[in-house]
Coordinates of C-alpha atoms in Angstrom, one line a residue:
X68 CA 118.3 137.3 108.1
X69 CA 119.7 136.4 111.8
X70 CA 123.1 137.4 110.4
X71 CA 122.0 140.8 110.0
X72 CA 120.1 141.8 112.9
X73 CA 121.5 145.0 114.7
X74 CA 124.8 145.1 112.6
X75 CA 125.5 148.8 110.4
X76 CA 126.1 148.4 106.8
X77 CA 129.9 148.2 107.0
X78 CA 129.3 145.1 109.1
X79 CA 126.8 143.2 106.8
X80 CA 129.6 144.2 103.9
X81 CA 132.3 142.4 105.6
X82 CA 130.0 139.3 106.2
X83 CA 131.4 136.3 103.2
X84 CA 129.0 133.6 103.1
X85 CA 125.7 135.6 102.5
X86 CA 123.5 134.5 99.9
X87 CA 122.5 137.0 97.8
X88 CA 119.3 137.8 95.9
X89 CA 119.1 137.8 92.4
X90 CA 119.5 141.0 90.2
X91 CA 115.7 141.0 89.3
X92 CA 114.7 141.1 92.8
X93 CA 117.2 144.0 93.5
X94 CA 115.5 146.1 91.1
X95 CA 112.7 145.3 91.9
X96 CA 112.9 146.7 95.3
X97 CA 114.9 149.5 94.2
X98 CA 111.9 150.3 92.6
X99 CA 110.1 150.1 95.9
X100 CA 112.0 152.4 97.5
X101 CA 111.9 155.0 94.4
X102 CA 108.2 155.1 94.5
X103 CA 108.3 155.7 98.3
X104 CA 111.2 158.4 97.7
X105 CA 108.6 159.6 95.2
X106 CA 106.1 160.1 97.6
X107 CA 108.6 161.8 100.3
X108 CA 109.3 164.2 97.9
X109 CA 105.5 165.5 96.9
X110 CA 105.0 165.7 100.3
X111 CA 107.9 167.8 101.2
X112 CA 110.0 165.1 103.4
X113 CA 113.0 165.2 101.0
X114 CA 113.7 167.3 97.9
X115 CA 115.6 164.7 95.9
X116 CA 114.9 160.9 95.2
X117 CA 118.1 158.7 96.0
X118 CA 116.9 155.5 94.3
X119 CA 115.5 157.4 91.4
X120 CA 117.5 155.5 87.5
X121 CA 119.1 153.5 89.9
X122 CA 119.7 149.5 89.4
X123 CA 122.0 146.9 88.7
X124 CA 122.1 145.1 84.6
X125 CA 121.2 141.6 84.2
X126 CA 124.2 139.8 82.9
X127 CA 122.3 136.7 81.9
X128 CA 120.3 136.8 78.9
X129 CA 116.7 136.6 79.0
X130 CA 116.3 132.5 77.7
X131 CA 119.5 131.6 80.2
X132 CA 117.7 133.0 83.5
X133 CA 115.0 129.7 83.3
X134 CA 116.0 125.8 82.5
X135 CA 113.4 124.5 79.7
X136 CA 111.0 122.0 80.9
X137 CA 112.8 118.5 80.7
X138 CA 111.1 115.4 79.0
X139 CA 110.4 113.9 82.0
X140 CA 109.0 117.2 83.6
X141 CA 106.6 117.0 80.4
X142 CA 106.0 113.3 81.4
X143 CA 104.6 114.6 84.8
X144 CA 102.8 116.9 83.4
X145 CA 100.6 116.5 80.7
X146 CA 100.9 112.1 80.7
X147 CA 101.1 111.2 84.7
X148 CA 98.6 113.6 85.6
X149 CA 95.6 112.7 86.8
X150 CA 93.7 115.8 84.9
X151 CA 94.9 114.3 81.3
X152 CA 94.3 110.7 82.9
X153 CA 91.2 111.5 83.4
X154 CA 89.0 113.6 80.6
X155 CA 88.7 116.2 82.6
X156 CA 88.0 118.9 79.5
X157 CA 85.3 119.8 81.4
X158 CA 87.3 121.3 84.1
X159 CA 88.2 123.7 81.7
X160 CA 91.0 125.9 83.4
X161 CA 93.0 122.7 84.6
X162 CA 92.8 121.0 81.5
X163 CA 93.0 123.4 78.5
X164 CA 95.2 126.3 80.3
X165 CA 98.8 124.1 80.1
X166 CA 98.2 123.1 77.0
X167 CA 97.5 126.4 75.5
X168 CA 100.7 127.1 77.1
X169 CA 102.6 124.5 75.7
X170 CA 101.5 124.8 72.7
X171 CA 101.8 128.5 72.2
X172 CA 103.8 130.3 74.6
X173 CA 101.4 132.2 75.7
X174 CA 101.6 134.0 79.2
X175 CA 99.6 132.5 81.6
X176 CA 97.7 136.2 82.2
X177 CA 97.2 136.2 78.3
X178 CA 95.6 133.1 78.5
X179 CA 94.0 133.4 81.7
X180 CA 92.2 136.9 80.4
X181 CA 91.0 135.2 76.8
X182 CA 87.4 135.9 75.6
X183 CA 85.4 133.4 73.6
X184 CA 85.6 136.1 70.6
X185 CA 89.3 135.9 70.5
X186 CA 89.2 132.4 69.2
X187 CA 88.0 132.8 65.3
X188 CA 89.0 131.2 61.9
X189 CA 90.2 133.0 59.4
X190 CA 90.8 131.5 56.0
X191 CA 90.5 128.4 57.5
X192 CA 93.2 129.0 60.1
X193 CA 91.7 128.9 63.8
X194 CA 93.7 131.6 65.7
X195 CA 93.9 133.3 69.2
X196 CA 94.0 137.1 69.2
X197 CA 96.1 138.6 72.0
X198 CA 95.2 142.0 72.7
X199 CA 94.8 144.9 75.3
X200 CA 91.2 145.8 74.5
X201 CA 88.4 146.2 76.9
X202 CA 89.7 144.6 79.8
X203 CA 92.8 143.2 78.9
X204 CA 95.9 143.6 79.7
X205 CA 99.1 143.1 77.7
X206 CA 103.1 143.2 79.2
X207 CA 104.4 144.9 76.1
X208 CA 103.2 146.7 72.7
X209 CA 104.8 144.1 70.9
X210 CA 102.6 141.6 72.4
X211 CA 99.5 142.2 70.7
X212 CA 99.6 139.4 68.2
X213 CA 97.3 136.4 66.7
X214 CA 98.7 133.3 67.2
X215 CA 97.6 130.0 65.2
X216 CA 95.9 126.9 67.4
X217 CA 98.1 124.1 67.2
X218 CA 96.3 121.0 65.5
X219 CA 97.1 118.9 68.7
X220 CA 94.8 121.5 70.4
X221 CA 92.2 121.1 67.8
X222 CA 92.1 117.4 67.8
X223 CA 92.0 117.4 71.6
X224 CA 88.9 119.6 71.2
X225 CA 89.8 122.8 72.0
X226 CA 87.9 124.7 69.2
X227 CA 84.5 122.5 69.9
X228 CA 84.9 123.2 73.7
X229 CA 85.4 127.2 72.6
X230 CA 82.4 127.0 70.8
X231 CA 80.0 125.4 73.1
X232 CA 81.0 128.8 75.8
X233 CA 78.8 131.6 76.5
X234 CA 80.2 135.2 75.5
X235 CA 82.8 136.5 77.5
X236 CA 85.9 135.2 79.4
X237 CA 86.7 131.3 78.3
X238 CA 87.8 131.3 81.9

């Protein structure tokens, strides 16, 4: 920031009208600099990290921090665009990944990471498995999980398109 160039930190305090970055990005480089503190330290540069429990608390809750996707938004999305204009299932990252999404709430990594052996049917119920095995990776404990297919997804082919993969990533 121009505003900020060659000014001491009691200057850039004083300073009104500066926009300021969110509290996730704060921590996020406070985390930086702990890591780096981190590494000082083993190597003997200082003997005590500054940044170390450090951070500032959301005040939002989680759901507030992102507006849902409007109608319209959807509109764009899944009706306007040229991949669902089209049947473009063949293309199958563009095409299926959204909609998994949509219909699931999947992450895009857990979707992106899928194998054709976590899509099976069990009882009749076609499912996806979410977990951390082999070379998967999960954000939390609590999100290993199996999640039912949507029947949109299954009328739009999804299952067939699963089936007619080779082993390994869908992806």
């Amino acid at each position: 920031n121009k505003k900020l160039k060659g000014k001491n930190i009691d200057q850039i305090a004083e300073i009104k009208d500066l926009e300021h970055i969110s509290v996730t990005t704060f921590n996020k480089n406070l985390g930086r600099v702990s890591t780096f503190f981190d590494w000082a330290m083993r190597n003997g540069y200082v003997s005590y990290n500054y940044a170390k429990g450090k951070g500032l608390k959301k005040t939002t809750r989680p759901h507030e921090e992102r507006d849902p996707f409007s109608e319209e938004d959807l509109k764009k999305l899944f009706i306007e665009s040229p991949i669902y204009k089209e049947d473009d299932r063949q293309r199958s990252d563009r095409y299926w990944i959204p909609l998994i999404a949509a219909h699931t709430g999947m992450r895009l990594e857990e979707i992106c990471q899928l194998h054709k052996a976590d899509i099976y049917e069990i009882d009749g119920i076609w499912l996806i498995n979410v977990t951390d095995e082999g070379d998967k990776r999960i954000k939390t404990a609590a999100g290993k999980r199996q999640i039912p297919i949507h029947q949109n997804l299954i009328d739009l082919g999804f299952v067939k398109y699963v089936k007619s993969r080779p082993d390994g990533h869908l992806w």
